């Protein structure tokens, strides 16, 4: 499995293609199906308030899919997690925290398993 998913450390694009991207899509599907209302009220509230046309409608399929994908991408890659997202909805917070923790583990795994001079700077940046 290590050889397939990581190309023995010399092909990290496989790790991105077969581990990171499917996780982003899986969590985006979870956000879309189960928690889009919470996502809309908590995460994208200011965006929807600024656009008066969008504040009156729920949004179409593509808007919902984009919001779910954007949220999943930003949480999994630990780009964005705001204190204001911590709401009373405990299941939403659990899944968002789980996705964030998985993302941190993916960073560490990537840094430890990558090999070769081309990707050595990644290990240097993370201090491994």
PDB file of C-alpha atoms in Angstrom:
ATOM      1  CA  UNK A   1       0.000   0.000   0.000  1.00  0.00           C
ATOM      2  CA  UNK A   2       2.876   2.357   0.783  1.00  0.00           C
ATOM      3  CA  UNK A   3       4.268   1.863  -2.712  1.00  0.00           C
ATOM      4  CA  UNK A   4       0.915   2.502  -4.346  1.00  0.00           C
ATOM      5  CA  UNK A   5      -0.287   5.442  -2.255  1.00  0.00           C
ATOM      6  CA  UNK A   6       3.050   7.147  -1.864  1.00  0.00           C
ATOM      7  CA  UNK A   7       5.244   5.762  -4.633  1.00  0.00           C
ATOM      8  CA  UNK A   8       7.870   4.763  -2.041  1.00  0.00           C
ATOM      9  CA  UNK A   9       8.236   8.411  -1.052  1.00  0.00           C
ATOM     10  CA  UNK A  10       9.291   9.634  -4.487  1.00  0.00           C
ATOM     11  CA  UNK A  11       5.851  10.321  -5.955  1.00  0.00           C
ATOM     12  CA  UNK A  12       3.912  12.323  -3.348  1.00  0.00           C
ATOM     13  CA  UNK A  13       1.332  13.364  -5.947  1.00  0.00           C
ATOM     14  CA  UNK A  14      -0.093   9.869  -5.461  1.00  0.00           C
ATOM     15  CA  UNK A  15      -0.606  10.658  -1.788  1.00  0.00           C
ATOM     16  CA  UNK A  16      -2.472  13.798  -2.768  1.00  0.00           C
ATOM     17  CA  UNK A  17      -4.509  12.066  -5.479  1.00  0.00           C
ATOM     18  CA  UNK A  18      -5.431   8.898  -3.586  1.00  0.00           C
ATOM     19  CA  UNK A  19      -5.614  10.066   0.043  1.00  0.00           C
ATOM     20  CA  UNK A  20      -6.028  13.834   0.365  1.00  0.00           C
ATOM     21  CA  UNK A  21      -8.440  14.518  -2.513  1.00  0.00           C
ATOM     22  CA  UNK A  22     -10.790  11.612  -1.616  1.00  0.00           C
ATOM     23  CA  UNK A  23     -10.875  12.821   2.003  1.00  0.00           C
ATOM     24  CA  UNK A  24     -11.722  16.347   0.864  1.00  0.00           C
ATOM     25  CA  UNK A  25     -14.516  14.998  -1.351  1.00  0.00           C
ATOM     26  CA  UNK A  26     -15.808  12.667   1.368  1.00  0.00           C
ATOM     27  CA  UNK A  27     -16.040  15.438   3.943  1.00  0.00           C
ATOM     28  CA  UNK A  28     -17.503  17.839   1.344  1.00  0.00           C
ATOM     29  CA  UNK A  29     -20.244  15.281   0.739  1.00  0.00           C
ATOM     30  CA  UNK A  30     -20.857  15.096   4.489  1.00  0.00           C
ATOM     31  CA  UNK A  31     -21.107  18.898   4.721  1.00  0.00           C
ATOM     32  CA  UNK A  32     -23.396  19.033   1.694  1.00  0.00           C
ATOM     33  CA  UNK A  33     -25.796  16.291   2.796  1.00  0.00           C
ATOM     34  CA  UNK A  34     -25.931  16.595   6.587  1.00  0.00           C
ATOM     35  CA  UNK A  35     -24.693  20.005   7.717  1.00  0.00           C
ATOM     36  CA  UNK A  36     -25.201  22.519   4.938  1.00  0.00           C
ATOM     37  CA  UNK A  37     -27.697  24.569   6.977  1.00  0.00           C
ATOM     38  CA  UNK A  38     -25.194  24.874   9.828  1.00  0.00           C
ATOM     39  CA  UNK A  39     -22.442  25.652   7.345  1.00  0.00           C
ATOM     40  CA  UNK A  40     -24.544  28.341   5.731  1.00  0.00           C
ATOM     41  CA  UNK A  41     -25.502  29.957   9.049  1.00  0.00           C
ATOM     42  CA  UNK A  42     -22.076  29.804  10.660  1.00  0.00           C
ATOM     43  CA  UNK A  43     -19.424  29.925   7.953  1.00  0.00           C
ATOM     44  CA  UNK A  44     -20.956  31.723   5.002  1.00  0.00           C
ATOM     45  CA  UNK A  45     -23.322  34.010   6.920  1.00  0.00           C
ATOM     46  CA  UNK A  46     -21.389  37.235   6.233  1.00  0.00           C
ATOM     47  CA  UNK A  47     -20.993  36.365   2.551  1.00  0.00           C
ATOM     48  CA  UNK A  48     -24.708  35.744   2.185  1.00  0.00           C
ATOM     49  CA  UNK A  49     -25.637  38.903   4.102  1.00  0.00           C
ATOM     50  CA  UNK A  50     -23.439  41.017   1.829  1.00  0.00           C
ATOM     51  CA  UNK A  51     -25.150  39.708  -1.290  1.00  0.00           C
ATOM     52  CA  UNK A  52     -28.785  40.737  -0.903  1.00  0.00           C
ATOM     53  CA  UNK A  53     -29.911  38.541  -3.769  1.00  0.00           C
ATOM     54  CA  UNK A  54     -28.401  35.470  -2.144  1.00  0.00           C
ATOM     55  CA  UNK A  55     -29.740  36.202   1.313  1.00  0.00           C
ATOM     56  CA  UNK A  56     -33.295  35.615   0.184  1.00  0.00           C
ATOM     57  CA  UNK A  57     -32.677  32.299  -1.569  1.00  0.00           C
ATOM     58  CA  UNK A  58     -31.188  29.062  -0.334  1.00  0.00           C
ATOM     59  CA  UNK A  59     -28.748  28.749  -3.224  1.00  0.00           C
ATOM     60  CA  UNK A  60     -28.543  26.282  -6.041  1.00  0.00           C
ATOM     61  CA  UNK A  61     -26.731  22.976  -6.323  1.00  0.00           C
ATOM     62  CA  UNK A  62     -23.470  24.494  -7.542  1.00  0.00           C
ATOM     63  CA  UNK A  63     -23.366  27.110  -4.810  1.00  0.00           C
ATOM     64  CA  UNK A  64     -23.993  24.505  -2.121  1.00  0.00           C
ATOM     65  CA  UNK A  65     -21.436  22.128  -3.634  1.00  0.00           C
ATOM     66  CA  UNK A  66     -18.843  24.920  -3.889  1.00  0.00           C
ATOM     67  CA  UNK A  67     -19.406  26.004  -0.269  1.00  0.00           C
ATOM     68  CA  UNK A  68     -19.115  22.415   0.945  1.00  0.00           C
ATOM     69  CA  UNK A  69     -15.976  21.783  -1.087  1.00  0.00           C
ATOM     70  CA  UNK A  70     -14.392  25.076  -0.020  1.00  0.00           C
ATOM     71  CA  UNK A  71     -15.113  24.401   3.645  1.00  0.00           C
ATOM     72  CA  UNK A  72     -13.779  20.848   3.458  1.00  0.00           C
ATOM     73  CA  UNK A  73     -10.619  21.958   1.647  1.00  0.00           C
ATOM     74  CA  UNK A  74      -9.895  24.750   4.107  1.00  0.00           C
ATOM     75  CA  UNK A  75     -10.468  22.671   7.223  1.00  0.00           C
ATOM     76  CA  UNK A  76      -8.617  19.549   6.058  1.00  0.00           C
ATOM     77  CA  UNK A  77      -5.578  21.533   4.951  1.00  0.00           C
ATOM     78  CA  UNK A  78      -5.747  23.603   8.175  1.00  0.00           C
ATOM     79  CA  UNK A  79      -5.970  26.826   6.201  1.00  0.00           C
ATOM     80  CA  UNK A  80      -8.966  28.194   8.027  1.00  0.00           C
ATOM     81  CA  UNK A  81     -10.721  27.386  11.266  1.00  0.00           C
ATOM     82  CA  UNK A  82     -12.349  30.288  13.070  1.00  0.00           C
ATOM     83  CA  UNK A  83     -13.342  30.548  16.687  1.00  0.00           C
ATOM     84  CA  UNK A  84     -16.770  31.775  15.578  1.00  0.00           C
ATOM     85  CA  UNK A  85     -17.411  28.369  13.968  1.00  0.00           C
ATOM     86  CA  UNK A  86     -17.623  26.792  17.397  1.00  0.00           C
ATOM     87  CA  UNK A  87     -21.363  26.698  17.784  1.00  0.00           C
ATOM     88  CA  UNK A  88     -23.864  24.831  19.878  1.00  0.00           C
ATOM     89  CA  UNK A  89     -24.237  22.180  17.186  1.00  0.00           C
ATOM     90  CA  UNK A  90     -21.939  19.583  18.734  1.00  0.00           C
ATOM     91  CA  UNK A  91     -22.015  17.073  15.869  1.00  0.00           C
ATOM     92  CA  UNK A  92     -20.945  19.779  13.404  1.00  0.00           C
ATOM     93  CA  UNK A  93     -18.095  20.745  15.705  1.00  0.00           C
ATOM     94  CA  UNK A  94     -17.100  17.092  16.140  1.00  0.00           C
ATOM     95  CA  UNK A  95     -16.887  16.449  12.390  1.00  0.00           C
ATOM     96  CA  UNK A  96     -15.092  19.728  11.706  1.00  0.00           C
ATOM     97  CA  UNK A  97     -12.574  18.981  14.460  1.00  0.00           C
ATOM     98  CA  UNK A  98     -12.107  15.438  13.193  1.00  0.00           C
ATOM     99  CA  UNK A  99     -11.448  16.683   9.667  1.00  0.00           C
ATOM    100  CA  UNK A 100      -8.975  19.250  11.004  1.00  0.00           C
ATOM    101  CA  UNK A 101      -7.155  16.591  13.085  1.00  0.00           C
ATOM    102  CA  UNK A 102      -6.974  14.227  10.097  1.00  0.00           C
ATOM    103  CA  UNK A 103      -5.485  17.082   8.091  1.00  0.00           C
ATOM    104  CA  UNK A 104      -2.772  17.643  10.702  1.00  0.00           C
ATOM    105  CA  UNK A 105      -1.971  13.905  10.651  1.00  0.00           C
ATOM    106  CA  UNK A 106      -1.750  14.036   6.844  1.00  0.00           C
ATOM    107  CA  UNK A 107       0.768  16.904   7.061  1.00  0.00           C
ATOM    108  CA  UNK A 108       2.941  14.933   9.472  1.00  0.00           C
ATOM    109  CA  UNK A 109       2.635  11.735   7.416  1.00  0.00           C
ATOM    110  CA  UNK A 110       3.533  13.585   4.252  1.00  0.00           C
ATOM    111  CA  UNK A 111       6.575  15.206   5.860  1.00  0.00           C
ATOM    112  CA  UNK A 112       7.838  11.940   7.341  1.00  0.00           C
ATOM    113  CA  UNK A 113       7.364   9.755   4.283  1.00  0.00           C
ATOM    114  CA  UNK A 114       8.504  12.049   1.480  1.00  0.00           C
ATOM    115  CA  UNK A 115      11.940  11.284   0.074  1.00  0.00           C
ATOM    116  CA  UNK A 116      14.225  12.811  -2.504  1.00  0.00           C
ATOM    117  CA  UNK A 117      15.948  16.144  -2.949  1.00  0.00           C
ATOM    118  CA  UNK A 118      12.990  17.653  -4.820  1.00  0.00           C
ATOM    119  CA  UNK A 119      10.782  17.438  -1.735  1.00  0.00           C
ATOM    120  CA  UNK A 120      13.436  17.869   0.939  1.00  0.00           C
ATOM    121  CA  UNK A 121      12.413  21.481   1.463  1.00  0.00           C
ATOM    122  CA  UNK A 122       9.060  20.278   2.813  1.00  0.00           C
ATOM    123  CA  UNK A 123      10.805  18.353   5.560  1.00  0.00           C
ATOM    124  CA  UNK A 124      13.029  21.347   6.292  1.00  0.00           C
ATOM    125  CA  UNK A 125      10.035  23.689   6.545  1.00  0.00           C
ATOM    126  CA  UNK A 126       8.300  21.430   9.047  1.00  0.00           C
ATOM    127  CA  UNK A 127      11.471  20.719  11.016  1.00  0.00           C
ATOM    128  CA  UNK A 128      11.702  16.969  10.365  1.00  0.00           C
TER     129      UNK A 128
END
